[in-house]
Amino acid sequence: MPNITKRGSRRGRRAAVQLRRRFLRLRRTMQRSAYWRAAAPRLAPAARRLRPVLDRTGGLASTAATGLRAGAAAVSPLGWLALGFTAMFWLLGAVFNWQEALVAAVGSAVLLVLGTAFVVGRLSYDVDLDLARTRVAVGDAAVGSLSITSTAARALLPVTFELPVGNATAAFELPRMRPGQTHEELFSIPTRRRAVIVVGPVESVRQDPLRLMGRRVTWADPVDLYVHPRTVSLSGSTTGFIRDLEGEPTTDLSSSDVAFHALRAYVPGDDRRHIHWKTTARTGTLMVRQFEETRRSHVAVALSLNTAEYSSEDDLELAVSVAGSLGLQAFREQLALSVLSQDGPIRCTAPGTMLDGLTEVQGQARASGIVDLARTTADAVPNASVVFLVTGTEPNGAALRSASTKVPPGIRCIALRCGAGLEPALAAIGDLAVLDVGNLDGLPAVLRKAVA
């Protein structure tokens, strides 16, 4: 039979050993925690003294990394190719004892070192980029100046400055400059087309003769030059604008306004405040006042940017100029103005803001044309007094008539078909006046015919 007493005693000793191990492990953990709690106050001052050292070390590492990135950026693609050939020639010469390869590696390394000498060193300039005007019209002179002053304590070697102007780049050779010396360059910008031209940024460029190394430093931020569309002045009363309270009223009758028109018999629902009691007493019938409706003039210009409606790009530019001329006339007469295109409304808080928006618009093939734009304009400007639909020569009379039906009744609608070389003409399609504009200078005469 098995000895149960001995087996039980062995199990008891094993359990006692495991319990003792757990107790010792727990006591060591508690002692270690107590040690660190006691040592923490003594280690805190040392940690505070060590933190600036670590910060300085981290700053040095960051500076070194920035320097390495700047050095890598200074190597041109041709320089990286020369560096690769240097390593390859050096390896071939070392492995195969090829003297010619070693000579080529040394020569390539010397060229890289000499190229580095052209780009090292620190430049110190005060650069001022100034445009005489940041907003000009097509064909106007746009001039600017680039003023460079040396702020270094020693003479600076010649360097090249580059000034991007739109898609082109102008280069200026800066001569050797003494401390405090100023060099000024004048430049002109062509303004043959409507555009937003980005001038700048101004960069200094240093390169070795073989262009293995190059370094660019930006000195001045870019400036936007707005080349506005050309516009013409429209003389007063040629645009067919509906006048406000100080001018001519409309012929629409209203039951409540400020311009008295006539008396009529009372109809249930009329405002009792408008009953004319003297006439009522004389005739024995309730009579109420009837008024002519007056409206504050609000001009809406719908400019189509769908290139499918224009025969050429020049036609689109003519349409933009026509829209700008109408908008400026509205500002001169202090009328409310809204200008819309397929891209949405254009800000019209001031003449310059409106022309800036017209400068930024771009024509492209679109699914929506003048008909959809007329509907959008009617929804966006329900209180307009006159709506100008500016488009190209492609929409026919049916399309223009369909566009005019989207404008609510009582709002005057005028369509202007813009095409270079068109003979000025006026046609009427129902209540819609269709004007053909062949050149911008003929716009005032065409509008004068429309309101005659």
Short mmCIF file of C-alpha atoms in Angstrom, two decimals:
data_model
loop_
_atom_site.label_atom_id
_atom_site.label_comp_id
_atom_site.label_asym_id
_atom_site.label_seq_id
_atom_site.Cartn_x
_atom_site.Cartn_y
_atom_site.Cartn_z
CA MET A 1 0.00 0.00 0.00
CA PRO A 2 1.26 3.54 -0.74
CA ASN A 3 2.63 5.62 2.11
CA ILE A 4 0.04 8.44 2.31
CA THR A 5 1.78 10.15 5.21
CA LYS A 6 5.05 10.63 3.35
CA ARG A 7 3.28 11.80 0.17
CA GLY A 8 1.34 14.39 2.15
CA SER A 9 4.48 15.63 3.86
CA ARG A 10 6.23 16.14 0.49
CA ARG A 11 3.30 18.15 -0.82
CA GLY A 12 3.32 20.27 2.30
CA ARG A 13 7.03 21.03 1.99
CA ARG A 14 6.61 21.93 -1.72
CA ALA A 15 3.75 24.32 -0.90
CA ALA A 16 5.81 25.88 1.89
CA VAL A 17 8.75 26.46 -0.48
CA GLN A 18 6.49 28.13 -3.08
CA LEU A 19 4.92 30.33 -0.44
CA ARG A 20 8.34 31.39 0.83
CA ARG A 21 9.46 32.29 -2.72
CA ARG A 22 6.39 34.43 -3.27
CA PHE A 23 6.99 36.18 0.04
CA LEU A 24 10.64 36.95 -0.83
CA ARG A 25 9.64 38.22 -4.26
CA LEU A 26 7.01 40.52 -2.74
CA ARG A 27 9.51 41.82 -0.14
CA ARG A 28 12.10 42.61 -2.81
CA THR A 29 9.46 44.51 -4.81
CA MET A 30 8.48 46.51 -1.76
CA GLN A 31 12.13 47.24 -0.90
CA ARG A 32 12.84 48.35 -4.46
CA SER A 33 9.82 50.68 -4.48
CA ALA A 34 10.85 52.13 -1.14
CA TYR A 35 14.38 52.65 -2.43
CA TRP A 36 13.28 54.57 -5.49
CA ARG A 37 10.87 56.63 -3.44
CA ALA A 38 13.70 57.59 -1.13
CA ALA A 39 16.14 58.22 -4.01
CA ALA A 40 13.75 60.30 -6.13
CA PRO A 41 14.26 63.59 -4.18
CA ARG A 42 18.03 63.20 -4.56
CA LEU A 43 17.83 62.42 -8.30
CA ALA A 44 15.45 65.32 -9.20
CA PRO A 45 18.14 68.10 -9.02
CA ALA A 46 20.46 66.02 -11.19
CA ALA A 47 17.69 65.50 -13.73
CA ARG A 48 17.01 69.25 -13.82
CA ARG A 49 20.70 69.95 -14.44
CA LEU A 50 20.80 67.30 -17.14
CA ARG A 51 17.72 68.60 -19.04
CA PRO A 52 19.47 71.68 -20.61
CA VAL A 53 22.28 69.43 -21.77
CA LEU A 54 19.81 67.08 -23.40
CA ASP A 55 17.95 70.02 -24.98
CA ARG A 56 21.22 71.43 -26.29
CA THR A 57 22.16 68.04 -27.67
CA GLY A 58 18.75 67.72 -29.34
CA GLY A 59 19.10 71.22 -30.81
CA LEU A 60 22.54 70.36 -32.17
CA ALA A 61 21.15 67.18 -33.70
CA SER A 62 18.28 69.11 -35.28
CA THR A 63 20.71 71.73 -36.62
CA ALA A 64 22.91 69.00 -38.03
CA ALA A 65 19.93 67.34 -39.70
CA THR A 66 18.87 70.69 -41.19
CA GLY A 67 22.40 71.26 -42.46
CA LEU A 68 22.50 67.82 -44.04
CA ARG A 69 19.19 68.44 -45.79
CA ALA A 70 20.41 71.82 -47.04
CA GLY A 71 23.64 70.23 -48.28
CA ALA A 72 21.75 67.49 -50.09
CA ALA A 73 19.47 70.09 -51.69
CA ALA A 74 22.51 72.01 -52.95
CA VAL A 75 23.64 69.05 -55.08
CA SER A 76 22.14 69.23 -58.56
CA PRO A 77 21.07 66.12 -60.51
CA LEU A 78 24.29 66.43 -62.48
CA GLY A 79 26.19 66.65 -59.18
CA TRP A 80 24.58 63.44 -57.91
CA LEU A 81 25.57 61.77 -61.17
CA ALA A 82 29.17 62.96 -60.72
CA LEU A 83 29.12 61.70 -57.12
CA GLY A 84 27.93 58.29 -58.31
CA PHE A 85 30.68 58.12 -60.95
CA THR A 86 33.24 59.07 -58.32
CA ALA A 87 32.19 56.20 -56.06
CA MET A 88 32.07 53.76 -58.99
CA PHE A 89 35.54 54.74 -60.29
CA TRP A 90 36.98 54.58 -56.80
CA LEU A 91 35.55 51.08 -56.28
CA LEU A 92 36.82 49.84 -59.64
CA GLY A 93 40.28 51.23 -58.98
CA ALA A 94 40.45 49.72 -55.48
CA VAL A 95 39.18 46.26 -56.48
CA PHE A 96 40.97 45.80 -59.82
CA ASN A 97 43.93 48.08 -59.15
CA TRP A 98 42.88 50.17 -62.16
CA GLN A 99 44.93 53.36 -62.04
CA GLU A 100 42.94 55.16 -64.69
CA ALA A 101 39.77 54.64 -62.67
CA LEU A 102 41.46 56.04 -59.57
CA VAL A 103 42.61 59.10 -61.54
CA ALA A 104 39.03 59.63 -62.82
CA ALA A 105 37.67 59.29 -59.28
CA VAL A 106 40.16 61.88 -57.96
CA GLY A 107 39.35 64.27 -60.82
CA SER A 108 35.60 63.94 -60.23
CA ALA A 109 36.06 64.47 -56.49
CA VAL A 110 38.14 67.60 -57.13
CA LEU A 111 35.36 69.01 -59.35
CA LEU A 112 32.82 68.35 -56.60
CA VAL A 113 35.00 70.07 -54.01
CA LEU A 114 35.55 73.07 -56.28
CA GLY A 115 31.81 73.23 -56.97
CA THR A 116 31.12 73.25 -53.23
CA ALA A 117 33.41 76.26 -52.84
CA PHE A 118 31.08 78.27 -55.11
CA VAL A 119 27.99 77.73 -52.95
CA VAL A 120 29.33 77.78 -49.38
CA GLY A 121 29.17 80.96 -47.41
CA ARG A 122 26.35 83.06 -46.09
CA LEU A 123 24.63 85.85 -48.00
CA SER A 124 22.99 88.80 -46.29
CA TYR A 125 20.67 91.05 -48.29
CA ASP A 126 17.66 93.27 -47.75
CA VAL A 127 15.43 92.72 -50.79
CA ASP A 128 12.37 94.85 -51.60
CA LEU A 129 10.02 93.88 -54.45
CA ASP A 130 7.72 96.77 -55.35
CA LEU A 131 5.08 97.02 -58.07
CA ALA A 132 3.91 100.50 -59.01
CA ARG A 133 0.35 99.17 -59.35
CA THR A 134 -1.04 95.75 -58.51
CA ARG A 135 -4.17 96.31 -60.65
CA VAL A 136 -3.91 97.38 -64.29
CA ALA A 137 -6.09 97.01 -67.37
CA VAL A 138 -5.18 95.09 -70.50
CA GLY A 139 -2.63 97.13 -72.46
CA ASP A 140 -1.64 99.40 -69.57
CA ALA A 141 1.97 99.69 -68.44
CA ALA A 142 2.91 97.49 -65.48
CA VAL A 143 6.31 98.33 -64.04
CA GLY A 144 8.12 97.32 -60.89
CA SER A 145 11.43 97.64 -59.14
CA LEU A 146 13.73 95.27 -57.32
CA SER A 147 15.90 96.92 -54.68
CA ILE A 148 18.74 94.88 -53.13
CA THR A 149 20.85 96.21 -50.26
CA SER A 150 23.87 94.42 -48.81
CA THR A 151 23.60 93.98 -45.03
CA ALA A 152 26.76 91.92 -44.64
CA ALA A 153 29.83 93.12 -42.75
CA ARG A 154 32.09 92.30 -45.69
CA ALA A 155 31.96 92.60 -49.46
CA LEU A 156 29.79 90.03 -51.22
CA LEU A 157 30.74 88.33 -54.47
CA PRO A 158 28.55 88.62 -57.61
CA VAL A 159 25.42 86.51 -57.58
CA THR A 160 22.40 85.97 -59.84
CA PHE A 161 18.88 86.90 -58.76
CA GLU A 162 15.86 85.32 -60.43
CA LEU A 163 12.35 86.82 -60.52
CA PRO A 164 9.55 84.58 -61.85
CA VAL A 165 6.88 86.57 -63.70
CA GLY A 166 3.99 84.27 -64.56
CA ASN A 167 5.38 81.41 -66.65
CA ALA A 168 8.60 83.30 -67.48
CA THR A 169 11.63 84.04 -65.32
CA ALA A 170 13.74 87.18 -65.40
CA ALA A 171 17.40 86.94 -64.31
CA PHE A 172 19.42 89.87 -62.88
CA GLU A 173 23.16 89.75 -62.45
CA LEU A 174 24.07 91.38 -59.14
CA PRO A 175 27.64 92.76 -59.13
CA ARG A 176 30.09 92.64 -56.25
CA MET A 177 28.59 94.71 -53.44
CA ARG A 178 30.19 96.53 -50.56
CA PRO A 179 28.54 96.64 -47.12
CA GLY A 180 25.50 98.94 -47.23
CA GLN A 181 25.55 99.29 -51.02
CA THR A 182 22.19 99.24 -52.85
CA HIS A 183 21.49 97.94 -56.33
CA GLU A 184 18.17 98.59 -58.08
CA GLU A 185 16.67 96.90 -61.14
CA LEU A 186 13.60 98.14 -63.01
CA PHE A 187 11.41 95.78 -65.03
CA SER A 188 8.18 95.88 -67.03
CA ILE A 189 5.50 93.21 -67.27
CA PRO A 190 3.56 92.60 -70.52
CA THR A 191 -0.21 92.99 -70.08
CA ARG A 192 -1.52 91.82 -73.42
CA ARG A 193 -4.07 89.40 -71.94
CA ARG A 194 -6.42 89.33 -68.97
CA ALA A 195 -4.76 87.29 -66.23
CA VAL A 196 -3.60 87.10 -62.63
CA ILE A 197 0.19 87.20 -62.88
CA VAL A 198 2.23 85.98 -59.91
CA VAL A 199 5.40 88.06 -59.60
CA GLY A 200 8.02 86.40 -57.42
CA PRO A 201 9.33 85.06 -55.18
CA VAL A 202 12.76 86.68 -55.48
CA GLU A 203 15.53 84.10 -55.21
CA SER A 204 19.31 84.28 -55.26
CA VAL A 205 21.00 81.54 -57.27
CA ARG A 206 24.62 80.46 -56.84
CA GLN A 207 26.08 77.76 -59.08
CA ASP A 208 29.48 76.52 -60.10
CA PRO A 209 30.43 76.79 -63.79
CA LEU A 210 29.72 73.09 -64.38
CA ARG A 211 26.38 73.31 -62.48
CA LEU A 212 27.29 70.42 -60.19
CA MET A 213 26.27 72.44 -57.15
CA GLY A 214 23.56 75.06 -56.79
CA ARG A 215 21.98 76.94 -53.94
CA ARG A 216 18.76 78.95 -53.90
CA VAL A 217 17.66 81.36 -51.18
CA THR A 218 14.27 83.09 -51.15
CA TRP A 219 14.38 86.78 -50.19
CA ALA A 220 10.93 88.23 -50.96
CA ASP A 221 7.41 86.81 -51.12
CA PRO A 222 5.43 86.77 -54.38
CA VAL A 223 2.97 89.54 -55.33
CA ASP A 224 -0.20 89.09 -57.41
CA LEU A 225 -0.69 91.43 -60.37
CA TYR A 226 -4.28 91.64 -61.64
CA VAL A 227 -4.58 92.47 -65.33
CA HIS A 228 -8.22 93.55 -65.54
CA PRO A 229 -10.30 93.23 -68.71
CA ARG A 230 -10.50 96.35 -70.84
CA THR A 231 -13.65 98.38 -70.25
CA VAL A 232 -15.36 101.40 -71.80
CA SER A 233 -17.38 104.15 -70.21
CA LEU A 234 -21.11 103.97 -70.88
CA SER A 235 -22.74 107.40 -70.91
CA GLY A 236 -25.76 107.98 -68.69
CA SER A 237 -29.13 106.63 -69.76
CA THR A 238 -27.61 104.29 -72.36
CA THR A 239 -27.88 101.14 -70.31
CA GLY A 240 -31.66 101.05 -69.94
CA PHE A 241 -31.50 100.87 -66.16
CA ILE A 242 -34.76 101.32 -64.26
CA ARG A 243 -34.49 104.38 -62.04
CA ASP A 244 -34.95 104.40 -58.29
CA LEU A 245 -37.22 106.64 -56.23
CA GLU A 246 -35.37 109.75 -57.34
CA GLY A 247 -35.83 108.91 -61.03
CA GLU A 248 -38.54 107.52 -63.27
CA PRO A 249 -41.09 105.12 -61.73
CA THR A 250 -42.23 101.90 -63.39
CA THR A 251 -45.62 101.57 -65.06
CA ASP A 252 -46.66 98.66 -62.84
CA LEU A 253 -49.64 99.48 -60.59
CA SER A 254 -49.62 98.63 -56.91
CA SER A 255 -52.07 98.92 -54.02
CA SER A 256 -49.41 100.24 -51.66
CA ASP A 257 -46.46 102.50 -52.53
CA VAL A 258 -45.42 106.16 -52.44
CA ALA A 259 -46.24 107.37 -55.97
CA PHE A 260 -49.98 108.18 -56.21
CA HIS A 261 -51.57 107.26 -59.54
CA ALA A 262 -55.41 107.37 -59.42
CA LEU A 263 -58.56 106.39 -57.51
CA ARG A 264 -60.57 103.24 -58.03
CA ALA A 265 -63.57 101.51 -56.48
CA TYR A 266 -63.06 99.63 -53.27
CA VAL A 267 -62.58 95.85 -53.59
CA PRO A 268 -62.95 93.52 -50.60
CA GLY A 269 -59.49 92.92 -49.22
CA ASP A 270 -58.13 96.41 -49.90
CA ASP A 271 -56.36 98.17 -47.06
CA ARG A 272 -58.84 100.54 -45.36
CA ARG A 273 -56.04 102.99 -44.67
CA HIS A 274 -56.00 103.84 -48.38
CA ILE A 275 -59.70 104.81 -48.58
CA HIS A 276 -60.10 108.34 -49.92
CA TRP A 277 -62.92 109.63 -47.68
CA LYS A 278 -63.56 112.95 -49.46
CA THR A 279 -64.22 111.26 -52.78
CA THR A 280 -66.25 108.56 -51.03
CA ALA A 281 -68.48 111.21 -49.44
CA ARG A 282 -68.96 113.01 -52.76
CA THR A 283 -69.74 109.94 -54.84
CA GLY A 284 -71.37 107.76 -52.21
CA THR A 285 -69.07 104.85 -53.20
CA LEU A 286 -66.00 103.64 -51.35
CA MET A 287 -62.92 104.77 -53.30
CA VAL A 288 -59.31 103.76 -52.59
CA ARG A 289 -56.03 105.20 -53.75
CA GLN A 290 -54.03 103.37 -56.44
CA PHE A 291 -50.24 103.75 -56.70
CA GLU A 292 -47.49 103.25 -59.25
CA GLU A 293 -44.99 100.69 -58.13
CA THR A 294 -41.46 102.02 -57.63
CA ARG A 295 -38.45 99.74 -57.29
CA ARG A 296 -34.87 100.26 -56.28
CA SER A 297 -32.81 99.58 -59.41
CA HIS A 298 -30.89 96.30 -59.26
CA VAL A 299 -28.78 95.30 -62.25
CA ALA A 300 -27.99 91.62 -62.81
CA VAL A 301 -25.32 90.58 -65.31
CA ALA A 302 -25.25 86.90 -66.33
CA LEU A 303 -21.92 86.10 -68.01
CA SER A 304 -21.75 82.72 -69.73
CA LEU A 305 -18.35 80.99 -69.50
CA ASN A 306 -19.31 78.03 -71.65
CA THR A 307 -16.72 77.97 -74.45
CA ALA A 308 -19.18 76.05 -76.67
CA GLU A 309 -21.13 79.32 -77.00
CA TYR A 310 -18.12 81.26 -78.35
CA SER A 311 -16.43 80.98 -81.71
CA SER A 312 -12.99 81.91 -80.37
CA GLU A 313 -11.15 82.90 -77.23
CA ASP A 314 -11.24 86.53 -78.34
CA ASP A 315 -15.04 86.41 -78.29
CA LEU A 316 -14.98 85.25 -74.68
CA GLU A 317 -12.59 88.07 -73.74
CA LEU A 318 -14.95 90.54 -75.43
CA ALA A 319 -17.85 89.16 -73.37
CA VAL A 320 -15.87 89.57 -70.13
CA SER A 321 -15.07 93.18 -71.11
CA VAL A 322 -18.75 93.85 -71.84
CA ALA A 323 -19.78 92.47 -68.46
CA GLY A 324 -17.12 94.60 -66.76
CA SER A 325 -18.28 97.74 -68.57
CA LEU A 326 -21.90 97.14 -67.52
CA GLY A 327 -20.83 96.59 -63.92
CA LEU A 328 -18.75 99.76 -63.78
CA GLN A 329 -21.67 101.78 -65.15
CA ALA A 330 -23.88 100.38 -62.40
CA PHE A 331 -21.35 101.51 -59.81
CA ARG A 332 -21.17 104.98 -61.35
CA GLU A 333 -24.95 105.33 -61.11
CA GLN A 334 -24.90 103.89 -57.57
CA LEU A 335 -27.15 100.98 -58.47
CA ALA A 336 -27.23 97.59 -56.80
CA LEU A 337 -25.26 95.09 -58.87
CA SER A 338 -25.04 91.30 -59.12
CA VAL A 339 -22.70 89.50 -61.54
CA LEU A 340 -23.06 85.75 -61.97
CA SER A 341 -21.49 83.01 -64.07
CA GLN A 342 -21.63 79.22 -64.14
CA ASP A 343 -18.97 79.26 -61.41
CA GLY A 344 -21.25 81.24 -59.08
CA PRO A 345 -21.65 84.87 -58.05
CA ILE A 346 -18.78 87.34 -58.34
CA ARG A 347 -18.15 89.69 -55.44
CA CYS A 348 -19.38 93.20 -56.26
CA THR A 349 -18.62 95.13 -53.08
CA ALA A 350 -16.50 97.63 -55.05
CA PRO A 351 -15.47 98.21 -58.67
CA GLY A 352 -11.97 96.82 -58.07
CA THR A 353 -13.36 93.70 -56.38
CA MET A 354 -15.73 93.06 -59.28
CA LEU A 355 -12.93 93.45 -61.84
CA ASP A 356 -10.72 91.14 -59.76
CA GLY A 357 -13.42 88.48 -59.94
CA LEU A 358 -13.81 88.93 -63.70
CA THR A 359 -10.04 88.64 -64.07
CA GLU A 360 -10.04 85.25 -62.37
CA VAL A 361 -12.85 83.64 -64.37
CA GLN A 362 -11.88 81.04 -66.96
CA GLY A 363 -13.89 79.70 -69.86
CA GLN A 364 -14.29 75.97 -70.32
CA ALA A 365 -16.66 73.49 -71.91
CA ARG A 366 -19.67 73.07 -69.63
CA ALA A 367 -22.95 71.22 -69.65
CA SER A 368 -24.89 74.35 -68.66
CA GLY A 369 -25.30 77.25 -71.05
CA ILE A 370 -27.05 80.60 -71.16
CA VAL A 371 -30.51 79.06 -70.53
CA ASP A 372 -29.46 77.43 -67.24
CA LEU A 373 -27.52 80.54 -66.27
CA ALA A 374 -30.61 82.71 -66.82
CA ARG A 375 -32.61 80.43 -64.53
CA THR A 376 -29.90 80.59 -61.86
CA THR A 377 -29.75 84.37 -62.13
CA ALA A 378 -33.52 84.71 -61.75
CA ASP A 379 -33.43 82.56 -58.62
CA ALA A 380 -30.44 84.38 -57.13
CA VAL A 381 -31.65 87.94 -57.91
CA PRO A 382 -35.48 87.84 -57.78
CA ASN A 383 -35.71 91.61 -57.22
CA ALA A 384 -33.65 92.59 -60.28
CA SER A 385 -34.95 95.43 -62.42
CA VAL A 386 -32.91 94.57 -65.52
CA VAL A 387 -31.01 91.40 -66.48
CA PHE A 388 -28.21 91.36 -69.06
CA LEU A 389 -27.48 87.98 -70.66
CA VAL A 390 -23.91 88.13 -72.02
CA THR A 391 -22.96 85.24 -74.29
CA GLY A 392 -21.27 84.40 -77.59
CA THR A 393 -22.49 84.08 -81.16
CA GLU A 394 -23.38 80.38 -81.06
CA PRO A 395 -26.76 80.57 -79.21
CA ASN A 396 -29.51 81.19 -81.77
CA GLY A 397 -32.69 83.19 -81.35
CA ALA A 398 -34.65 80.23 -79.99
CA ALA A 399 -32.05 79.61 -77.26
CA LEU A 400 -32.01 83.28 -76.28
CA ARG A 401 -35.80 83.39 -76.24
CA SER A 402 -35.84 80.30 -74.01
CA ALA A 403 -33.32 81.97 -71.69
CA SER A 404 -35.44 85.13 -71.46
CA THR A 405 -38.49 83.11 -70.40
CA LYS A 406 -36.60 82.08 -67.25
CA VAL A 407 -36.62 85.74 -66.17
CA PRO A 408 -39.81 86.65 -64.27
CA PRO A 409 -42.30 89.01 -65.98
CA GLY A 410 -41.81 92.69 -65.19
CA ILE A 411 -38.00 92.42 -65.31
CA ARG A 412 -36.42 93.85 -68.42
CA CYS A 413 -34.14 91.37 -70.19
CA ILE A 414 -31.41 92.27 -72.71
CA ALA A 415 -29.20 89.70 -74.46
CA LEU A 416 -25.78 90.69 -75.79
CA ARG A 417 -24.13 88.40 -78.36
CA CYS A 418 -20.38 89.06 -78.40
CA GLY A 419 -18.28 88.17 -81.41
CA ALA A 420 -15.20 89.86 -82.83
CA GLY A 421 -16.06 91.52 -86.15
CA LEU A 422 -19.85 91.34 -85.76
CA GLU A 423 -21.79 94.21 -87.28
CA PRO A 424 -23.62 96.15 -84.54
CA ALA A 425 -27.28 95.20 -84.74
CA LEU A 426 -30.46 95.27 -82.69
CA ALA A 427 -33.20 92.66 -82.94
CA ALA A 428 -36.35 92.07 -80.91
CA ILE A 429 -37.62 88.60 -80.07
CA GLY A 430 -40.85 89.28 -78.24
CA ASP A 431 -39.98 91.33 -75.17
CA LEU A 432 -36.30 90.38 -75.47
CA ALA A 433 -33.85 92.85 -77.02
CA VAL A 434 -30.91 91.07 -78.70
CA LEU A 435 -27.78 93.18 -79.32
CA ASP A 436 -24.82 92.12 -81.48
CA VAL A 437 -21.52 93.54 -80.19
CA GLY A 438 -18.55 93.28 -82.57
CA ASN A 439 -16.06 95.39 -80.60
CA LEU A 440 -15.97 96.97 -77.18
CA ASP A 441 -15.82 100.55 -78.45
CA GLY A 442 -19.18 100.10 -80.18
CA LEU A 443 -20.98 98.95 -77.02
CA PRO A 444 -22.30 102.42 -75.97
CA ALA A 445 -23.86 103.04 -79.39
CA VAL A 446 -25.53 99.61 -79.45
CA LEU A 447 -26.99 100.12 -75.98
CA ARG A 448 -28.22 103.58 -76.96
CA LYS A 449 -30.23 101.98 -79.78
CA ALA A 450 -31.73 99.47 -77.38
CA VAL A 451 -33.16 102.14 -75.06
CA ALA A 452 -34.11 104.64 -77.73
#
